[in-house]
């Protein structure tokens, strides 16, 4: 027993000597008790355990444990180390995950700016408070189950909701034209309308052509092309043409995207008493777009001494899609993205006479004429044709603005403008002013067609 007691005295002397010795030994980083190059919560935990008598320090660790340099290792060193940690900039270890949410988010979620709404939560009560403004009660309860009291006994959760507007990532719609002249602008999902028995699928764009299939009432019908009268349909394995008078669109084609975005946490750094979390967007491997994203980042509770958190989220989405003809886009948004609707809209423009009645310019370009018409709601044949030309191009058609002459009532030839629409090997004339002045069909006619004007083409203006 005496030997054991002597051993204990010797050990105590060794520790005391160690405490005295370390006054003249300085660590590379003040408070770096475990020697990993930084003073952090791990060092604080070692020091607290030693002072409370729950654990021992190695001789090397004991040399750096007297943080305040008073020759003793006690509670004052714990306080000093805590202050040292709070005053030092450092990176925090973390784990992070993002959830992509398609339903169950609120309007408040949609209105969040990209760097707002982030919270550091240390309990289930705080988590509920942080999420309730943005998620449904069911979703909030799911997260309260995932992050329960046991989780919060060891960890702090950093949550950040981010809303991404899907239209900013969508590819621009480019409408294509089939060989028959039908446009993909009619594509989408349709159902039958005013059909009591069935709707025929025909072999040609004609009610007189052979019926090769039948579509029952209330059926869902995919359409790839159309012309306002006939649609390219496939139903029950049969492809052909159906009369659009008995169909109505119920949804547009699924959009395609430049890429599907997701978010990741890049770093968490402690500085000036705050946690600074940086996150950035990256290209996801997902195939479906989810606008609502909830970032969840876990850090150890012993690392959390912050008096606040800041989020810095970098979104690298493509710039907002721009249209070459913004006024034409606005008109199509109003009248419908349909070539015939665009023609009727241009033809309905109030006629404003020839030069010099109209304001003068030295830039008689497609854009000038079209912008004048869209802005003022009036103009001459050049204005009407230019308006239709821009709308037709946005619809994906090969349309050109033509300048030339047509016969006048006195027998002479007068200046005139119209458009050409090229579909396959056929060139059609679309003349809004002809329809405006005569009340006859000026849509998709051909040169020399009976009942139309005699067009003398001189110049392709665009």
PDB file of N, CA and C in Angstrom, residues 163-229:
ATOM      1  N   UNK A 163     -36.104  28.549 -53.234  1.00  0.00           N
ATOM      2  CA  UNK A 163     -37.076  28.319 -54.310  1.00  0.00           C
ATOM      3  C   UNK A 163     -36.440  28.696 -55.637  1.00  0.00           C
ATOM      4  N   UNK A 164     -36.522  27.797 -56.607  1.00  0.00           N
ATOM      5  CA  UNK A 164     -35.948  28.000 -57.935  1.00  0.00           C
ATOM      6  C   UNK A 164     -37.084  28.069 -58.964  1.00  0.00           C
ATOM      7  N   UNK A 165     -37.148  29.146 -59.719  1.00  0.00           N
ATOM      8  CA  UNK A 165     -38.216  29.344 -60.698  1.00  0.00           C
ATOM      9  C   UNK A 165     -37.940  28.503 -61.950  1.00  0.00           C
ATOM     10  N   UNK A 166     -38.853  27.593 -62.241  1.00  0.00           N
ATOM     11  CA  UNK A 166     -38.615  26.623 -63.309  1.00  0.00           C
ATOM     12  C   UNK A 166     -38.438  27.280 -64.672  1.00  0.00           C
ATOM     13  N   UNK A 167     -39.163  28.373 -64.926  1.00  0.00           N
ATOM     14  CA  UNK A 167     -39.093  28.999 -66.254  1.00  0.00           C
ATOM     15  C   UNK A 167     -37.696  29.536 -66.563  1.00  0.00           C
ATOM     16  N   UNK A 168     -36.908  29.816 -65.525  1.00  0.00           N
ATOM     17  CA  UNK A 168     -35.547  30.318 -65.758  1.00  0.00           C
ATOM     18  C   UNK A 168     -34.617  29.249 -66.314  1.00  0.00           C
ATOM     19  N   UNK A 169     -35.041  28.005 -66.221  1.00  0.00           N
ATOM     20  CA  UNK A 169     -34.187  26.898 -66.647  1.00  0.00           C
ATOM     21  C   UNK A 169     -34.719  26.204 -67.908  1.00  0.00           C
ATOM     22  N   UNK A 170     -35.922  26.571 -68.341  1.00  0.00           N
ATOM     23  CA  UNK A 170     -36.535  25.894 -69.482  1.00  0.00           C
ATOM     24  C   UNK A 170     -35.869  26.293 -70.797  1.00  0.00           C
ATOM     25  N   UNK A 171     -35.772  25.342 -71.670  1.00  0.00           N
ATOM     26  CA  UNK A 171     -35.291  25.633 -73.009  1.00  0.00           C
ATOM     27  C   UNK A 171     -36.361  26.411 -73.774  1.00  0.00           C
ATOM     28  N   UNK A 172     -35.912  27.302 -74.615  1.00  0.00           N
ATOM     29  CA  UNK A 172     -36.830  28.079 -75.438  1.00  0.00           C
ATOM     30  C   UNK A 172     -37.583  27.161 -76.387  1.00  0.00           C
ATOM     31  N   UNK A 173     -38.892  27.376 -76.482  1.00  0.00           N
ATOM     32  CA  UNK A 173     -39.690  26.571 -77.395  1.00  0.00           C
ATOM     33  C   UNK A 173     -39.374  26.946 -78.841  1.00  0.00           C
ATOM     34  N   UNK A 174     -39.028  25.963 -79.627  1.00  0.00           N
ATOM     35  CA  UNK A 174     -38.845  26.160 -81.061  1.00  0.00           C
ATOM     36  C   UNK A 174     -39.855  25.269 -81.766  1.00  0.00           C
ATOM     37  N   UNK A 175     -40.791  25.911 -82.441  1.00  0.00           N
ATOM     38  CA  UNK A 175     -41.833  25.149 -83.112  1.00  0.00           C
ATOM     39  C   UNK A 175     -41.346  24.679 -84.480  1.00  0.00           C
ATOM     40  N   UNK A 176     -41.657  23.459 -84.786  1.00  0.00           N
ATOM     41  CA  UNK A 176     -41.257  22.885 -86.061  1.00  0.00           C
ATOM     42  C   UNK A 176     -42.486  22.656 -86.937  1.00  0.00           C
ATOM     43  N   UNK A 177     -42.233  22.466 -88.197  1.00  0.00           N
ATOM     44  CA  UNK A 177     -43.313  22.281 -89.161  1.00  0.00           C
ATOM     45  C   UNK A 177     -43.170  20.936 -89.854  1.00  0.00           C
ATOM     46  N   UNK A 178     -44.254  20.192 -89.892  1.00  0.00           N
ATOM     47  CA  UNK A 178     -44.257  18.911 -90.592  1.00  0.00           C
ATOM     48  C   UNK A 178     -44.305  19.155 -92.102  1.00  0.00           C
ATOM     49  N   UNK A 179     -44.032  18.109 -92.871  1.00  0.00           N
ATOM     50  CA  UNK A 179     -44.042  18.259 -94.335  1.00  0.00           C
ATOM     51  C   UNK A 179     -45.400  18.690 -94.860  1.00  0.00           C
ATOM     52  N   UNK A 180     -46.452  18.325 -94.126  1.00  0.00           N
ATOM     53  CA  UNK A 180     -47.803  18.692 -94.578  1.00  0.00           C
ATOM     54  C   UNK A 180     -48.139  20.140 -94.270  1.00  0.00           C
ATOM     55  N   UNK A 181     -47.269  20.838 -93.511  1.00  0.00           N
ATOM     56  CA  UNK A 181     -47.515  22.228 -93.159  1.00  0.00           C
ATOM     57  C   UNK A 181     -48.050  22.422 -91.754  1.00  0.00           C
ATOM     58  N   UNK A 182     -48.380  21.336 -91.054  1.00  0.00           N
ATOM     59  CA  UNK A 182     -48.881  21.455 -89.686  1.00  0.00           C
ATOM     60  C   UNK A 182     -47.744  21.855 -88.743  1.00  0.00           C
ATOM     61  N   UNK A 183     -48.106  22.575 -87.667  1.00  0.00           N
ATOM     62  CA  UNK A 183     -47.117  23.127 -86.754  1.00  0.00           C
ATOM     63  C   UNK A 183     -47.130  22.405 -85.413  1.00  0.00           C
ATOM     64  N   UNK A 184     -45.923  22.288 -84.808  1.00  0.00           N
ATOM     65  CA  UNK A 184     -45.832  21.687 -83.476  1.00  0.00           C
ATOM     66  C   UNK A 184     -46.346  22.623 -82.396  1.00  0.00           C
ATOM     67  N   UNK A 185     -46.724  23.856 -82.767  1.00  0.00           N
ATOM     68  CA  UNK A 185     -47.310  24.769 -81.780  1.00  0.00           C
ATOM     69  C   UNK A 185     -48.642  24.231 -81.252  1.00  0.00           C
ATOM     70  N   UNK A 186     -49.245  23.293 -81.969  1.00  0.00           N
ATOM     71  CA  UNK A 186     -50.501  22.680 -81.515  1.00  0.00           C
ATOM     72  C   UNK A 186     -50.252  21.464 -80.625  1.00  0.00           C
ATOM     73  N   UNK A 187     -49.005  21.078 -80.443  1.00  0.00           N
ATOM     74  CA  UNK A 187     -48.698  19.860 -79.687  1.00  0.00           C
ATOM     75  C   UNK A 187     -49.165  19.969 -78.249  1.00  0.00           C
ATOM     76  N   UNK A 188     -49.512  18.841 -77.678  1.00  0.00           N
ATOM     77  CA  UNK A 188     -49.962  18.793 -76.290  1.00  0.00           C
ATOM     78  C   UNK A 188     -50.884  17.613 -76.072  1.00  0.00           C
ATOM     79  N   UNK A 189     -51.550  17.639 -74.945  1.00  0.00           N
ATOM     80  CA  UNK A 189     -52.512  16.590 -74.618  1.00  0.00           C
ATOM     81  C   UNK A 189     -53.918  17.156 -74.769  1.00  0.00           C
ATOM     82  N   UNK A 190     -54.757  16.431 -75.479  1.00  0.00           N
ATOM     83  CA  UNK A 190     -56.129  16.867 -75.757  1.00  0.00           C
ATOM     84  C   UNK A 190     -57.106  15.821 -75.238  1.00  0.00           C
ATOM     85  N   UNK A 191     -58.370  16.240 -75.183  1.00  0.00           N
ATOM     86  CA  UNK A 191     -59.458  15.299 -74.948  1.00  0.00           C
ATOM     87  C   UNK A 191     -60.564  15.608 -75.954  1.00  0.00           C
ATOM     88  N   UNK A 192     -61.510  14.708 -76.086  1.00  0.00           N
ATOM     89  CA  UNK A 192     -62.589  14.924 -77.041  1.00  0.00           C
ATOM     90  C   UNK A 192     -63.548  15.993 -76.531  1.00  0.00           C
ATOM     91  N   UNK A 193     -64.252  16.619 -77.468  1.00  0.00           N
ATOM     92  CA  UNK A 193     -65.210  17.686 -77.150  1.00  0.00           C
ATOM     93  C   UNK A 193     -66.462  17.469 -77.988  1.00  0.00           C
ATOM     94  N   UNK A 194     -67.607  17.473 -77.327  1.00  0.00           N
ATOM     95  CA  UNK A 194     -68.894  17.289 -78.013  1.00  0.00           C
ATOM     96  C   UNK A 194     -68.941  15.997 -78.823  1.00  0.00           C
ATOM     97  N   UNK A 195     -68.323  14.954 -78.265  1.00  0.00           N
ATOM     98  CA  UNK A 195     -68.330  13.640 -78.919  1.00  0.00           C
ATOM     99  C   UNK A 195     -69.205  12.701 -78.090  1.00  0.00           C
ATOM    100  N   UNK A 196     -70.267  12.182 -78.702  1.00  0.00           N
ATOM    101  CA  UNK A 196     -71.181  11.289 -77.966  1.00  0.00           C
ATOM    102  C   UNK A 196     -70.906   9.814 -78.242  1.00  0.00           C
ATOM    103  N   UNK A 197     -70.416   9.498 -79.445  1.00  0.00           N
ATOM    104  CA  UNK A 197     -70.141   8.091 -79.766  1.00  0.00           C
ATOM    105  C   UNK A 197     -68.648   7.865 -80.000  1.00  0.00           C
ATOM    106  N   UNK A 198     -68.057   8.534 -80.988  1.00  0.00           N
ATOM    107  CA  UNK A 198     -66.619   8.391 -81.228  1.00  0.00           C
ATOM    108  C   UNK A 198     -66.154   9.489 -82.176  1.00  0.00           C
ATOM    109  N   UNK A 199     -64.825   9.693 -82.188  1.00  0.00           N
ATOM    110  CA  UNK A 199     -64.176  10.616 -83.110  1.00  0.00           C
ATOM    111  C   UNK A 199     -63.287   9.797 -84.029  1.00  0.00           C
ATOM    112  N   UNK A 200     -63.432   9.982 -85.329  1.00  0.00           N
ATOM    113  CA  UNK A 200     -62.670   9.203 -86.302  1.00  0.00           C
ATOM    114  C   UNK A 200     -61.203   9.625 -86.366  1.00  0.00           C
ATOM    115  N   UNK A 201     -60.337   8.650 -86.511  1.00  0.00           N
ATOM    116  CA  UNK A 201     -58.943   8.887 -86.907  1.00  0.00           C
ATOM    117  C   UNK A 201     -58.867   8.598 -88.403  1.00  0.00           C
ATOM    118  N   UNK A 202     -58.506   9.600 -89.174  1.00  0.00           N
ATOM    119  CA  UNK A 202     -58.538   9.450 -90.626  1.00  0.00           C
ATOM    120  C   UNK A 202     -57.132   9.373 -91.203  1.00  0.00           C
ATOM    121  N   UNK A 203     -57.068   8.826 -92.416  1.00  0.00           N
ATOM    122  CA  UNK A 203     -55.784   8.584 -93.046  1.00  0.00           C
ATOM    123  C   UNK A 203     -55.204   9.852 -93.673  1.00  0.00           C
ATOM    124  N   UNK A 204     -56.048  10.873 -93.913  1.00  0.00           N
ATOM    125  CA  UNK A 204     -55.602  12.144 -94.478  1.00  0.00           C
ATOM    126  C   UNK A 204     -56.246  13.298 -93.707  1.00  0.00           C
ATOM    127  N   UNK A 205     -55.804  14.531 -94.012  1.00  0.00           N
ATOM    128  CA  UNK A 205     -56.400  15.726 -93.395  1.00  0.00           C
ATOM    129  C   UNK A 205     -57.729  16.037 -94.081  1.00  0.00           C
ATOM    130  N   UNK A 206     -58.649  15.122 -94.062  1.00  0.00           N
ATOM    131  CA  UNK A 206     -59.915  15.339 -94.779  1.00  0.00           C
ATOM    132  C   UNK A 206     -61.004  14.456 -94.194  1.00  0.00           C
ATOM    133  N   UNK A 207     -62.179  15.060 -94.057  1.00  0.00           N
ATOM    134  CA  UNK A 207     -63.320  14.299 -93.548  1.00  0.00           C
ATOM    135  C   UNK A 207     -63.768  13.250 -94.564  1.00  0.00           C
ATOM    136  N   UNK A 208     -63.345  13.406 -95.812  1.00  0.00           N
ATOM    137  CA  UNK A 208     -63.728  12.447 -96.847  1.00  0.00           C
ATOM    138  C   UNK A 208     -62.762  11.264 -96.916  1.00  0.00           C
ATOM    139  N   UNK A 209     -61.649  11.339 -96.177  1.00  0.00           N
ATOM    140  CA  UNK A 209     -60.671  10.250 -96.242  1.00  0.00           C
ATOM    141  C   UNK A 209     -61.099   9.085 -95.364  1.00  0.00           C
ATOM    142  N   UNK A 210     -60.435   7.963 -95.551  1.00  0.00           N
ATOM    143  CA  UNK A 210     -60.791   6.722 -94.857  1.00  0.00           C
ATOM    144  C   UNK A 210     -60.574   6.835 -93.352  1.00  0.00           C
ATOM    145  N   UNK A 211     -61.510   6.285 -92.597  1.00  0.00           N
ATOM    146  CA  UNK A 211     -61.369   6.193 -91.145  1.00  0.00           C
ATOM    147  C   UNK A 211     -60.584   4.923 -90.809  1.00  0.00           C
ATOM    148  N   UNK A 212     -59.511   5.080 -90.037  1.00  0.00           N
ATOM    149  CA  UNK A 212     -58.683   3.916 -89.689  1.00  0.00           C
ATOM    150  C   UNK A 212     -58.704   3.620 -88.177  1.00  0.00           C
ATOM    151  N   UNK A 213     -59.465   4.413 -87.433  1.00  0.00           N
ATOM    152  CA  UNK A 213     -59.565   4.180 -85.998  1.00  0.00           C
ATOM    153  C   UNK A 213     -60.622   5.076 -85.377  1.00  0.00           C
ATOM    154  N   UNK A 214     -60.966   4.770 -84.127  1.00  0.00           N
ATOM    155  CA  UNK A 214     -61.982   5.538 -83.425  1.00  0.00           C
ATOM    156  C   UNK A 214     -61.490   5.923 -82.029  1.00  0.00           C
ATOM    157  N   UNK A 215     -61.823   7.184 -81.660  1.00  0.00           N
ATOM    158  CA  UNK A 215     -61.464   7.686 -80.331  1.00  0.00           C
ATOM    159  C   UNK A 215     -62.754   7.858 -79.532  1.00  0.00           C
ATOM    160  N   UNK A 216     -62.899   7.212 -78.379  1.00  0.00           N
ATOM    161  CA  UNK A 216     -64.137   7.304 -77.603  1.00  0.00           C
ATOM    162  C   UNK A 216     -64.256   8.649 -76.893  1.00  0.00           C
ATOM    163  N   UNK A 217     -65.458   8.985 -76.403  1.00  0.00           N
ATOM    164  CA  UNK A 217     -65.645  10.219 -75.635  1.00  0.00           C
ATOM    165  C   UNK A 217     -64.733  10.253 -74.411  1.00  0.00           C
ATOM    166  N   UNK A 218     -64.286  11.457 -74.063  1.00  0.00           N
ATOM    167  CA  UNK A 218     -63.473  11.711 -72.859  1.00  0.00           C
ATOM    168  C   UNK A 218     -62.107  11.022 -72.890  1.00  0.00           C
ATOM    169  N   UNK A 219     -61.667  10.611 -74.068  1.00  0.00           N
ATOM    170  CA  UNK A 219     -60.356   9.974 -74.176  1.00  0.00           C
ATOM    171  C   UNK A 219     -59.246  11.022 -74.051  1.00  0.00           C
ATOM    172  N   UNK A 220     -58.060  10.566 -73.630  1.00  0.00           N
ATOM    173  CA  UNK A 220     -56.877  11.426 -73.572  1.00  0.00           C
ATOM    174  C   UNK A 220     -56.064  11.172 -74.837  1.00  0.00           C
ATOM    175  N   UNK A 221     -55.773  12.257 -75.590  1.00  0.00           N
ATOM    176  CA  UNK A 221     -55.198  12.119 -76.923  1.00  0.00           C
ATOM    177  C   UNK A 221     -53.908  12.930 -77.027  1.00  0.00           C
ATOM    178  N   UNK A 222     -52.756  12.284 -77.276  1.00  0.00           N
ATOM    179  CA  UNK A 222     -51.529  13.041 -77.526  1.00  0.00           C
ATOM    180  C   UNK A 222     -51.511  13.578 -78.958  1.00  0.00           C
ATOM    181  N   UNK A 223     -51.120  14.833 -79.114  1.00  0.00           N
ATOM    182  CA  UNK A 223     -51.054  15.491 -80.417  1.00  0.00           C
ATOM    183  C   UNK A 223     -49.632  15.997 -80.634  1.00  0.00           C
ATOM    184  N   UNK A 224     -49.089  15.740 -81.823  1.00  0.00           N
ATOM    185  CA  UNK A 224     -47.734  16.191 -82.137  1.00  0.00           C
ATOM    186  C   UNK A 224     -47.718  17.421 -83.039  1.00  0.00           C
ATOM    187  N   UNK A 225     -48.641  17.500 -83.997  1.00  0.00           N
ATOM    188  CA  UNK A 225     -48.740  18.632 -84.909  1.00  0.00           C
ATOM    189  C   UNK A 225     -50.204  18.945 -85.169  1.00  0.00           C
ATOM    190  N   UNK A 226     -50.459  20.137 -85.690  1.00  0.00           N
ATOM    191  CA  UNK A 226     -51.818  20.506 -86.051  1.00  0.00           C
ATOM    192  C   UNK A 226     -51.823  21.743 -86.914  1.00  0.00           C
ATOM    193  N   UNK A 227     -52.998  22.064 -87.458  1.00  0.00           N
ATOM    194  CA  UNK A 227     -53.137  23.287 -88.251  1.00  0.00           C
ATOM    195  C   UNK A 227     -54.386  24.075 -87.891  1.00  0.00           C
ATOM    196  N   UNK A 228     -54.993  23.753 -86.763  1.00  0.00           N
ATOM    197  CA  UNK A 228     -56.215  24.419 -86.342  1.00  0.00           C
ATOM    198  C   UNK A 228     -57.467  23.677 -86.763  1.00  0.00           C
ATOM    199  N   UNK A 229     -57.356  22.880 -87.812  1.00  0.00           N
ATOM    200  CA  UNK A 229     -58.486  22.090 -88.290  1.00  0.00           C
ATOM    201  C   UNK A 229     -58.246  20.595 -88.092  1.00  0.00           C
TER     202      UNK A 229
END
